mmCIF file of C-alpha atoms in Angstrom:
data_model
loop_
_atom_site.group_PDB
_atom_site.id
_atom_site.type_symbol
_atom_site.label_atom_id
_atom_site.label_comp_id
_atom_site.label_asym_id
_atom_site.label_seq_id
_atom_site.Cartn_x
_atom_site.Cartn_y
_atom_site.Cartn_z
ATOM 1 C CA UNK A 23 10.453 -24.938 -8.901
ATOM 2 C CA UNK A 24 12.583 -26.868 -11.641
ATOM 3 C CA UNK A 25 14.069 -23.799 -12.708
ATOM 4 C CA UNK A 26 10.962 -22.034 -13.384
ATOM 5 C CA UNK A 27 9.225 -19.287 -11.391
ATOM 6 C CA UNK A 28 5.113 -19.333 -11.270
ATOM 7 C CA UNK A 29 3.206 -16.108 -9.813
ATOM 8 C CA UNK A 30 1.275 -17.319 -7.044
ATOM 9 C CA UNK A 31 -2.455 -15.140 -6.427
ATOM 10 C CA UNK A 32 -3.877 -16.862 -2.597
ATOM 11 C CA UNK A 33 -5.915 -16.177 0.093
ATOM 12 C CA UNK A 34 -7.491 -17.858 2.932
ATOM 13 C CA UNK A 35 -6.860 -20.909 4.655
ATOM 14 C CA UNK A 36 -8.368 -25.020 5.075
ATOM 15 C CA UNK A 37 -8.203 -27.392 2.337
ATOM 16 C CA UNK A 38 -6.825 -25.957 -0.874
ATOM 17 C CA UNK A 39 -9.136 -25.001 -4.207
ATOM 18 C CA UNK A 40 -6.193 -24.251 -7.433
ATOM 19 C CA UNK A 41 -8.279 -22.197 -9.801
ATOM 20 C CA UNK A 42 -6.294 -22.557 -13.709
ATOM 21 C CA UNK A 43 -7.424 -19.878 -15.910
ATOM 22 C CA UNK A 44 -7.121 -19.609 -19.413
ATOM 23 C CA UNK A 45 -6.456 -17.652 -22.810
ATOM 24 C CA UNK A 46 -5.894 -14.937 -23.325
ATOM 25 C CA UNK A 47 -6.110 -14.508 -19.276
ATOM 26 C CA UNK A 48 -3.429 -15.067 -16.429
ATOM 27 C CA UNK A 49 -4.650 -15.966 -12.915
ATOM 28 C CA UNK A 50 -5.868 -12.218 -12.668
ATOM 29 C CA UNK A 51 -9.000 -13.973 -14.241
ATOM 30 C CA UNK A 52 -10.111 -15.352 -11.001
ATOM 31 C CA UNK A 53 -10.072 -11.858 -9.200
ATOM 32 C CA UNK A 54 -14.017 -11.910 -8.257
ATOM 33 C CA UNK A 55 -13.854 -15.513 -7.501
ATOM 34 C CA UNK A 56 -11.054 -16.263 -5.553
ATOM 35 C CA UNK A 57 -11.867 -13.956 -2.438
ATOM 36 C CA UNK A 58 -15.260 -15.641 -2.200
ATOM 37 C CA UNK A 59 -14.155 -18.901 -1.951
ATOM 38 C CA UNK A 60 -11.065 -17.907 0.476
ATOM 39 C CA UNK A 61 -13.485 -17.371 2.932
ATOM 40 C CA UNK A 62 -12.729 -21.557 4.253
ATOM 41 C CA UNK A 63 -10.384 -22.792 1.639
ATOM 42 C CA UNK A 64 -6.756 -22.027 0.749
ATOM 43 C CA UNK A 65 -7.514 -20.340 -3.265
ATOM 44 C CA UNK A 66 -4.802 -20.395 -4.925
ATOM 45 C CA UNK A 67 -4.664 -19.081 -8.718
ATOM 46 C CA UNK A 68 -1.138 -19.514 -10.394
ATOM 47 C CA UNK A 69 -0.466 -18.037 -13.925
ATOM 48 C CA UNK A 70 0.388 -21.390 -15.926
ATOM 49 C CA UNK A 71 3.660 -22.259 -17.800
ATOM 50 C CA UNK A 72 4.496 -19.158 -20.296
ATOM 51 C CA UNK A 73 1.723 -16.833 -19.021
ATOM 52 C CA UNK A 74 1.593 -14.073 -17.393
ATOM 53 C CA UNK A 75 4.335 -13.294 -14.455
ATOM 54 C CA UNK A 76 5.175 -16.901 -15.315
ATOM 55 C CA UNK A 77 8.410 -18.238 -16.836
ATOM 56 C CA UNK A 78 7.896 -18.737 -20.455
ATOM 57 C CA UNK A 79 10.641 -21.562 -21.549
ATOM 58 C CA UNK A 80 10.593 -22.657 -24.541
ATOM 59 C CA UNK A 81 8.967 -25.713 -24.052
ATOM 60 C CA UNK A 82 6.978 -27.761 -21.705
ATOM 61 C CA UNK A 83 4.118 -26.719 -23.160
ATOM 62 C CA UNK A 84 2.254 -30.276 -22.867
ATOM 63 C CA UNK A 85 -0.642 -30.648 -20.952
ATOM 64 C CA UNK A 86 1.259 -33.440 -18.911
ATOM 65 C CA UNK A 87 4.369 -31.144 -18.233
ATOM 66 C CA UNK A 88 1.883 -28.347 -17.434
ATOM 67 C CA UNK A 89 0.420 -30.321 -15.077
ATOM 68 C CA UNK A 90 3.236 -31.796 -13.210
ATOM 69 C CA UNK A 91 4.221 -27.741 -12.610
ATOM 70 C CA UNK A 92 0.644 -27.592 -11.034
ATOM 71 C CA UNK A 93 0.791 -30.820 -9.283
ATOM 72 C CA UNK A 94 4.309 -29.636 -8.246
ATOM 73 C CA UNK A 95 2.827 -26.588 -6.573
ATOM 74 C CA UNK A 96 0.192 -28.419 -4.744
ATOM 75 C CA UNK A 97 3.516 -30.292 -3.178
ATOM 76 C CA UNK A 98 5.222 -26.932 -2.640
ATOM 77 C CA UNK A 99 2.372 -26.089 -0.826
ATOM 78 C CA UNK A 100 2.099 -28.470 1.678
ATOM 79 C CA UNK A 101 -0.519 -30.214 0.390
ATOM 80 C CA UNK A 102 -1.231 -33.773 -1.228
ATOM 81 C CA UNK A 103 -4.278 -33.364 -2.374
ATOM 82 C CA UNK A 104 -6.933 -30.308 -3.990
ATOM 83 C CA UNK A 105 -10.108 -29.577 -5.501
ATOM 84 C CA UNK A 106 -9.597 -27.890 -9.185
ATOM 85 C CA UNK A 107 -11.485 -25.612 -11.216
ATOM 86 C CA UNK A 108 -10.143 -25.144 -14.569
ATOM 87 C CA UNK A 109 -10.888 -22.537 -17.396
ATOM 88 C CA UNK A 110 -10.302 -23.267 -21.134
ATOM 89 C CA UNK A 111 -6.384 -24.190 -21.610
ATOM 90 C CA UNK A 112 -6.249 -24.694 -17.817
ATOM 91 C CA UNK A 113 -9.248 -26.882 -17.924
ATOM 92 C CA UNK A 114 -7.151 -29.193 -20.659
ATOM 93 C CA UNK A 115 -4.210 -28.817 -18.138
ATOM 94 C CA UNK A 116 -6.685 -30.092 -15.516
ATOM 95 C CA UNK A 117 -7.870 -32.791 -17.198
ATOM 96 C CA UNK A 118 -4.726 -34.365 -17.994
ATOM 97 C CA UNK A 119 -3.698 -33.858 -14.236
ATOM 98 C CA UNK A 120 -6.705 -35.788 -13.744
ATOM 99 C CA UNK A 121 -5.979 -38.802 -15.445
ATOM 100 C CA UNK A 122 -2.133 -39.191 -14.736
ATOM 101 C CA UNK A 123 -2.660 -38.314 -10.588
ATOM 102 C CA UNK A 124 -5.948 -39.356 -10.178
ATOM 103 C CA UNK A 125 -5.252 -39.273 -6.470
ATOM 104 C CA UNK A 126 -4.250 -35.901 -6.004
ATOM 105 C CA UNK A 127 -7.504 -34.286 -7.079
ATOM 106 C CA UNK A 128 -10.891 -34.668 -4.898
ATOM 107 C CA UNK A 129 -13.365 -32.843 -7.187
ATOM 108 C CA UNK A 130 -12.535 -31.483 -10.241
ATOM 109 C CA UNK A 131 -14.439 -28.703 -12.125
ATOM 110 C CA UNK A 132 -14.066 -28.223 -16.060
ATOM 111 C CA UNK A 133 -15.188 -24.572 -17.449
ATOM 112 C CA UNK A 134 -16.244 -24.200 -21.177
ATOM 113 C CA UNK A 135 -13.970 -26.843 -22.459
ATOM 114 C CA UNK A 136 -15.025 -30.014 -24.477
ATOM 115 C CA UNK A 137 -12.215 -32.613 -24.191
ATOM 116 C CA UNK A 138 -9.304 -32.022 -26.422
ATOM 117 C CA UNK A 139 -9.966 -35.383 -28.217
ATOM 118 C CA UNK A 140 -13.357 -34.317 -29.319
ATOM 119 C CA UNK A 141 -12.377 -30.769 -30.033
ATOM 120 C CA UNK A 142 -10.510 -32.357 -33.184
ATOM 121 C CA UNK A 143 -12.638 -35.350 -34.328
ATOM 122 C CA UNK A 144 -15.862 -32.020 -34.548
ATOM 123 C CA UNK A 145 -13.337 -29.808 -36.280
ATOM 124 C CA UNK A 146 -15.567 -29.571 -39.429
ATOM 125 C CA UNK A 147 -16.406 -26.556 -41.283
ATOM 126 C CA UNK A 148 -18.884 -24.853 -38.579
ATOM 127 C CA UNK A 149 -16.789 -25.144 -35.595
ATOM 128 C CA UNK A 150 -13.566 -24.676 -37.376
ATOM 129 C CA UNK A 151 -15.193 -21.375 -38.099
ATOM 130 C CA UNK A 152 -15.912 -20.861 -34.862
ATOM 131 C CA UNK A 153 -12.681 -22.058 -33.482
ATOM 132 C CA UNK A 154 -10.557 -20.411 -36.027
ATOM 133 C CA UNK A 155 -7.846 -19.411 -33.799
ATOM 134 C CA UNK A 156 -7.247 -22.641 -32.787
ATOM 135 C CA UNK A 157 -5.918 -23.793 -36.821
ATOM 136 C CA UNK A 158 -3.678 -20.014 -36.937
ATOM 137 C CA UNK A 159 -2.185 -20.439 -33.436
ATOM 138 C CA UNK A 160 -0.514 -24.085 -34.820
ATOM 139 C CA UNK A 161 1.164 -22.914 -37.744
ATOM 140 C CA UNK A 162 4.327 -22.299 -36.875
ATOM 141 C CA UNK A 163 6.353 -18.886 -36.783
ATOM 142 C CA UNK A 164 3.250 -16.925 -38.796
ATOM 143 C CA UNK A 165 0.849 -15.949 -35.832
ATOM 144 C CA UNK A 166 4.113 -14.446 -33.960
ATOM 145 C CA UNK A 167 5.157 -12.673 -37.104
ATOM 146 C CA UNK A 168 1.485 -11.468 -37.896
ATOM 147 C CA UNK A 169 0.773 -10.337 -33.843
ATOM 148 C CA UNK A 170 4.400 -8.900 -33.875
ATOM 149 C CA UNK A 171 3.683 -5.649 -32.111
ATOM 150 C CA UNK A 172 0.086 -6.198 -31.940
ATOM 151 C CA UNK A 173 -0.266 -8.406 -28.875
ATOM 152 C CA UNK A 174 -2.286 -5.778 -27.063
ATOM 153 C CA UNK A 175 -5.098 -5.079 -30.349
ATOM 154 C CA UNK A 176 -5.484 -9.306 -30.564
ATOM 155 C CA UNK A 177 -6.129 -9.757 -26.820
ATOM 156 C CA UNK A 178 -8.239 -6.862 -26.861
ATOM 157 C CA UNK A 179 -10.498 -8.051 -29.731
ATOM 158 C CA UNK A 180 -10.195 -11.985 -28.634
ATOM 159 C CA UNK A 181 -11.825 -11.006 -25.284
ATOM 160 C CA UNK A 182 -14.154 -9.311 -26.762
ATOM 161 C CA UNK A 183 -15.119 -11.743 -28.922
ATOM 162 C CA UNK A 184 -15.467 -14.485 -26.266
ATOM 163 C CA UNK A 185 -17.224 -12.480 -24.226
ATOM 164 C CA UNK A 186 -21.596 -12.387 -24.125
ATOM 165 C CA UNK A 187 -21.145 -9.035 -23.558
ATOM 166 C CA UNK A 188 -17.883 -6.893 -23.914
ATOM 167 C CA UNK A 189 -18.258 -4.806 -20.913
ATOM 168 C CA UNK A 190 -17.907 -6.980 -18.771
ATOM 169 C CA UNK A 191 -14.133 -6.547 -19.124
ATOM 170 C CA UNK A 192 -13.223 -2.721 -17.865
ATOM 171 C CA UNK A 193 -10.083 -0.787 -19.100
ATOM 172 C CA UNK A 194 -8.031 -2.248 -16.278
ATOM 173 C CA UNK A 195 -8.795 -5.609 -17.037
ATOM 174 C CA UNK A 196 -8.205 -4.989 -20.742
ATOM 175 C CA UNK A 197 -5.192 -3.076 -19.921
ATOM 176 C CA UNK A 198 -3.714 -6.305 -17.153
ATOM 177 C CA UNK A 199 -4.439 -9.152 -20.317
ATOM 178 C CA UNK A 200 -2.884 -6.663 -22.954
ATOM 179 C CA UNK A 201 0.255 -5.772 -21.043
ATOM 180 C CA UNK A 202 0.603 -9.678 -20.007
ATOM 181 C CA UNK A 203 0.742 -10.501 -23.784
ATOM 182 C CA UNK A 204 2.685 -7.740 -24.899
ATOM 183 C CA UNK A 205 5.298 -9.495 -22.931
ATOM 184 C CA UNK A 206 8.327 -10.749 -24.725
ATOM 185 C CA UNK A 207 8.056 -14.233 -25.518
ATOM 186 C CA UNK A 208 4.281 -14.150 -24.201
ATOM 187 C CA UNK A 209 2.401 -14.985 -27.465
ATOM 188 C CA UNK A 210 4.941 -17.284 -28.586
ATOM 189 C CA UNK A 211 4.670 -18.996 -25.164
ATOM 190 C CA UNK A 212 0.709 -19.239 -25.519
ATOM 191 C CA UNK A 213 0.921 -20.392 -29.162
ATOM 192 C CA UNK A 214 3.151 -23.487 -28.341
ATOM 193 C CA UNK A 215 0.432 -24.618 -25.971
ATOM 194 C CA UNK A 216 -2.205 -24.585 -28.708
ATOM 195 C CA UNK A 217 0.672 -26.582 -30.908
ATOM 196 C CA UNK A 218 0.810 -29.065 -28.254
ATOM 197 C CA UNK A 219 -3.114 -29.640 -28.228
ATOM 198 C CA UNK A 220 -2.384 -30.953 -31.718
ATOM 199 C CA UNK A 221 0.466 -33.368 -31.476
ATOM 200 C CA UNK A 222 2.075 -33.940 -27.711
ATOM 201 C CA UNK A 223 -1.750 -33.942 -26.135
ATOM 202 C CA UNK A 224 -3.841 -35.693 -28.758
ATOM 203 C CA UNK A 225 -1.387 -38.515 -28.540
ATOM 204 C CA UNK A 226 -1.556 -38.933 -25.097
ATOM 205 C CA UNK A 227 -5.235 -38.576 -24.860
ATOM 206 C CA UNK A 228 -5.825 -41.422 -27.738
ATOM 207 C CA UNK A 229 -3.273 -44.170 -25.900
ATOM 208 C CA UNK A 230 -6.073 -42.974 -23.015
ATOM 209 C CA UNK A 231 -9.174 -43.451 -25.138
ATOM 210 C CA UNK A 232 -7.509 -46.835 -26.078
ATOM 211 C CA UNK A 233 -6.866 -47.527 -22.726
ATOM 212 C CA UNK A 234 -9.779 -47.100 -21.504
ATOM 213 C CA UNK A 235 -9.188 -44.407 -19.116
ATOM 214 C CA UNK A 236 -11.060 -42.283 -17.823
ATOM 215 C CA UNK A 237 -11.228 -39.763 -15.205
ATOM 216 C CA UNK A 238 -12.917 -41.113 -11.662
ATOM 217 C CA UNK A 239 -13.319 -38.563 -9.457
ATOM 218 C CA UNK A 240 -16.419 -36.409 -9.328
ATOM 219 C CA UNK A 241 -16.659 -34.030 -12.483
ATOM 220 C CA UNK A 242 -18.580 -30.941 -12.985
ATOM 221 C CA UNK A 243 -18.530 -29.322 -16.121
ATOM 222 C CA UNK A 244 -19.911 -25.595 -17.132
ATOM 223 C CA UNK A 245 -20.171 -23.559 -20.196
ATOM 224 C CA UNK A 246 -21.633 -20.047 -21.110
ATOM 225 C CA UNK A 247 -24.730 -20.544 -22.679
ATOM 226 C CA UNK A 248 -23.876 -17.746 -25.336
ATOM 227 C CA UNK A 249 -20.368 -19.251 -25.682
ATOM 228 C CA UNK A 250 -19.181 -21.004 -28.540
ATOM 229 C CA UNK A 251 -18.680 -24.639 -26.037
ATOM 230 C CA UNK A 252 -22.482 -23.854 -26.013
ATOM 231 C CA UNK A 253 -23.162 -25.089 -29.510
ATOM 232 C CA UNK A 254 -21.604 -28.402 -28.992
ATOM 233 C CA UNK A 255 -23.199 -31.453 -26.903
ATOM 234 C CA UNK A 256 -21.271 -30.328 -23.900
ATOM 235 C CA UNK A 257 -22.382 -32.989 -21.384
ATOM 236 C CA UNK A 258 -22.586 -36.135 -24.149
ATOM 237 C CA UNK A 259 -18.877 -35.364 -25.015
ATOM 238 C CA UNK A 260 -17.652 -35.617 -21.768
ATOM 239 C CA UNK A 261 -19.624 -38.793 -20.607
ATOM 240 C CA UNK A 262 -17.340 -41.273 -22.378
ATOM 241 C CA UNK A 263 -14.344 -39.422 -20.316
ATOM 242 C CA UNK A 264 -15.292 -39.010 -16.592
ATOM 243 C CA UNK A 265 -17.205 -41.734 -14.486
ATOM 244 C CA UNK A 266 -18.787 -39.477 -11.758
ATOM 245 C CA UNK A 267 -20.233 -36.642 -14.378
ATOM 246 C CA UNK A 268 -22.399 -34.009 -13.796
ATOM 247 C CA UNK A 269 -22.600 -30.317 -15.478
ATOM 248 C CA UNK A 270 -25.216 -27.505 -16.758
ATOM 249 C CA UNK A 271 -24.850 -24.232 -18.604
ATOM 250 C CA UNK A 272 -24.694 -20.598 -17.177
ATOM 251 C CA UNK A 273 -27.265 -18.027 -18.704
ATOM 252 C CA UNK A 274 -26.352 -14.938 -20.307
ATOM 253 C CA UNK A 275 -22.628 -16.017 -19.901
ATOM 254 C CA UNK A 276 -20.411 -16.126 -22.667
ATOM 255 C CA UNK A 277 -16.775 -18.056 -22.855
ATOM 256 C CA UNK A 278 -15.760 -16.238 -19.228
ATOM 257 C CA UNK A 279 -17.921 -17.460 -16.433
ATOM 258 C CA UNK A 280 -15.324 -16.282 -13.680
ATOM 259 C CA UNK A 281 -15.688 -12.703 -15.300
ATOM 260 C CA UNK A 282 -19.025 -12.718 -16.791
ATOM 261 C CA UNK A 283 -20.829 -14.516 -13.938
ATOM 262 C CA UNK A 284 -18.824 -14.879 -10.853
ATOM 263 C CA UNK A 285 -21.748 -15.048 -8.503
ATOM 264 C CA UNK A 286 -22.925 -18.121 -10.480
ATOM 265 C CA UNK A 287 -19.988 -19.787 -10.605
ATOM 266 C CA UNK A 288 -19.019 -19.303 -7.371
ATOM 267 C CA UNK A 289 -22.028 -20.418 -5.943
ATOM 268 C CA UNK A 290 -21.802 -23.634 -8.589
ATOM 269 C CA UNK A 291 -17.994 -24.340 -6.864
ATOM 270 C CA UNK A 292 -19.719 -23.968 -3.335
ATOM 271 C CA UNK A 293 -22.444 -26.025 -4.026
ATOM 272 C CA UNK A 294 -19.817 -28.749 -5.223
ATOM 273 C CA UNK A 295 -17.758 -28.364 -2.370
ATOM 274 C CA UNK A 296 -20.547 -28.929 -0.101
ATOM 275 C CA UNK A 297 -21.288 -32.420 -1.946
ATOM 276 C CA UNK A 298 -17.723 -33.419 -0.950
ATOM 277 C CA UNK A 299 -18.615 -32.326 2.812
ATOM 278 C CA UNK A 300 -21.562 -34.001 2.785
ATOM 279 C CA UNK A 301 -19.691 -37.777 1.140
ATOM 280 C CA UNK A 302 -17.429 -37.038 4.022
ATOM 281 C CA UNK A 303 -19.755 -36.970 6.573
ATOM 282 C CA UNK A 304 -21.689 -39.792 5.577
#
């Protein structure tokens, strides 16, 4: 699809769910979820721009690009319209998808993500600390040249890190995010989307704030309560940025609710699902 070639993870069949995962992760993330939910939906979990089985050009790394390939997708398969759940740096793809297509998303689920916006104007001392790898992925050319034959140790530790707890993630997971990395051009790839949250997306987003846009289809949003999303005011950020809001932590979950509590969250998606079957109805 425009030159580029996206891995594809689906199953089932009936009105289509795209699940966007997030860093370090590839669509492998949604492996307990997307089975689940395949049960009466089409799931389909693509590895984004530059990730995983992915193409990884050397640009397009935008949230609006990113989610034109999505939105392209959707197209490819058939479809004009889907619900979406996104996870961290899909979440920020999902978002924008949100307010540029408005019509081509019914419901529209945002997983421990604050809007981009917001993520900069609380960039003070405690959650830059918390958030550090957001300031070293945007310098440019020194987090490739420090991870330079370390891509497997740094997506190792960063998983652990995000994680409530670490063993959650078993050696085959660890060993599926570390080989994805360790992928020529991988890190590079992941590290120009984190550049882009700085310059190509904040723009955008501001002419949006200025605007006055906002998203208008239903919006839940989740978050680990252990995760670091968890120490912001999740729900008060996002109420100046979606119309139809509604959202509430996950216990004993960290930054990884698809891994750390895929019960939960699937049962969350279901539940939302069956408020758009019941607005249908009416």
């Amino acid at each position: 699809m425009g030159g580029l070639r996206f891995r594809l993870r689906r199953a089932g069949e009936g009105p289509l769910v795209l699940l966007l995962h997030g860093w370090p992760q590839t669509g492998y993330a949604w492996r307990h979820v997307l089975p689940a939910l395949a049960q009466d939906h089409l799931v389909v979990a693509p590895d984004l721009r530059g990730y995983g089985a992915s193409s990884r050009p050397r640009g397009g790394y935008d949230k609006r690009t990113m989610a034109a390939d999505i939105s392209g997708i959707m197209h490819e398969l058939g479809y004009a319209q889907a619900v979406v759940v996104g996870h961290d740096r899909g979440a920020r793809v999902a978002h924008r998808w949100g307010l540029d297509r408005p019509d081509e998303i019914s419901r529209l689920m945002l997983l421990s993500v604050v809007p981009t916006r917001e993520m900069w104007r609380h960039m003070d001392a405690r959650v830059g600390s918390a958030y550090w790898h957001w300031l070293f992925h945007l310098v440019p050319d020194l987090p490739e040249f420090l991870t330079e034959g370390k891509a497997r140790e740094y997506v190792r530790f960063m998983l652990a890190a995000g994680a409530f707890r670490h063993e959650v993630f078993d050696e085959a997971d660890l060993r599926h995010y570390a080989e994805a990395y360790a992928q020529p051009g991988a890190l590079r790839a992941s590290f120009d989307d984190y550049r882009a949250a700085r310059h190509e997306d904040l723009e955008a987003d501001e002419a949006d704030a200025v605007a006055g846009h906002r998203l208008t289809m239903p919006v839940h949003v989740a978050w680990g309560a252990e995760g670091l999303v968890g120490t912001l005011p999740v729900l008060d950020l996002w109420r100046d940025y979606a119309t139809r809001l509604e959202g509430a932590q996950i216990a004993s979950c960290g930054h990884f609710p698809a891994e750390e509590q895929p019960d939960v969250l699937v049962a969350r998606i279901r539940a939302f699902l069956a408020d758009e079957k019941a607005v249908e109805g009416e």
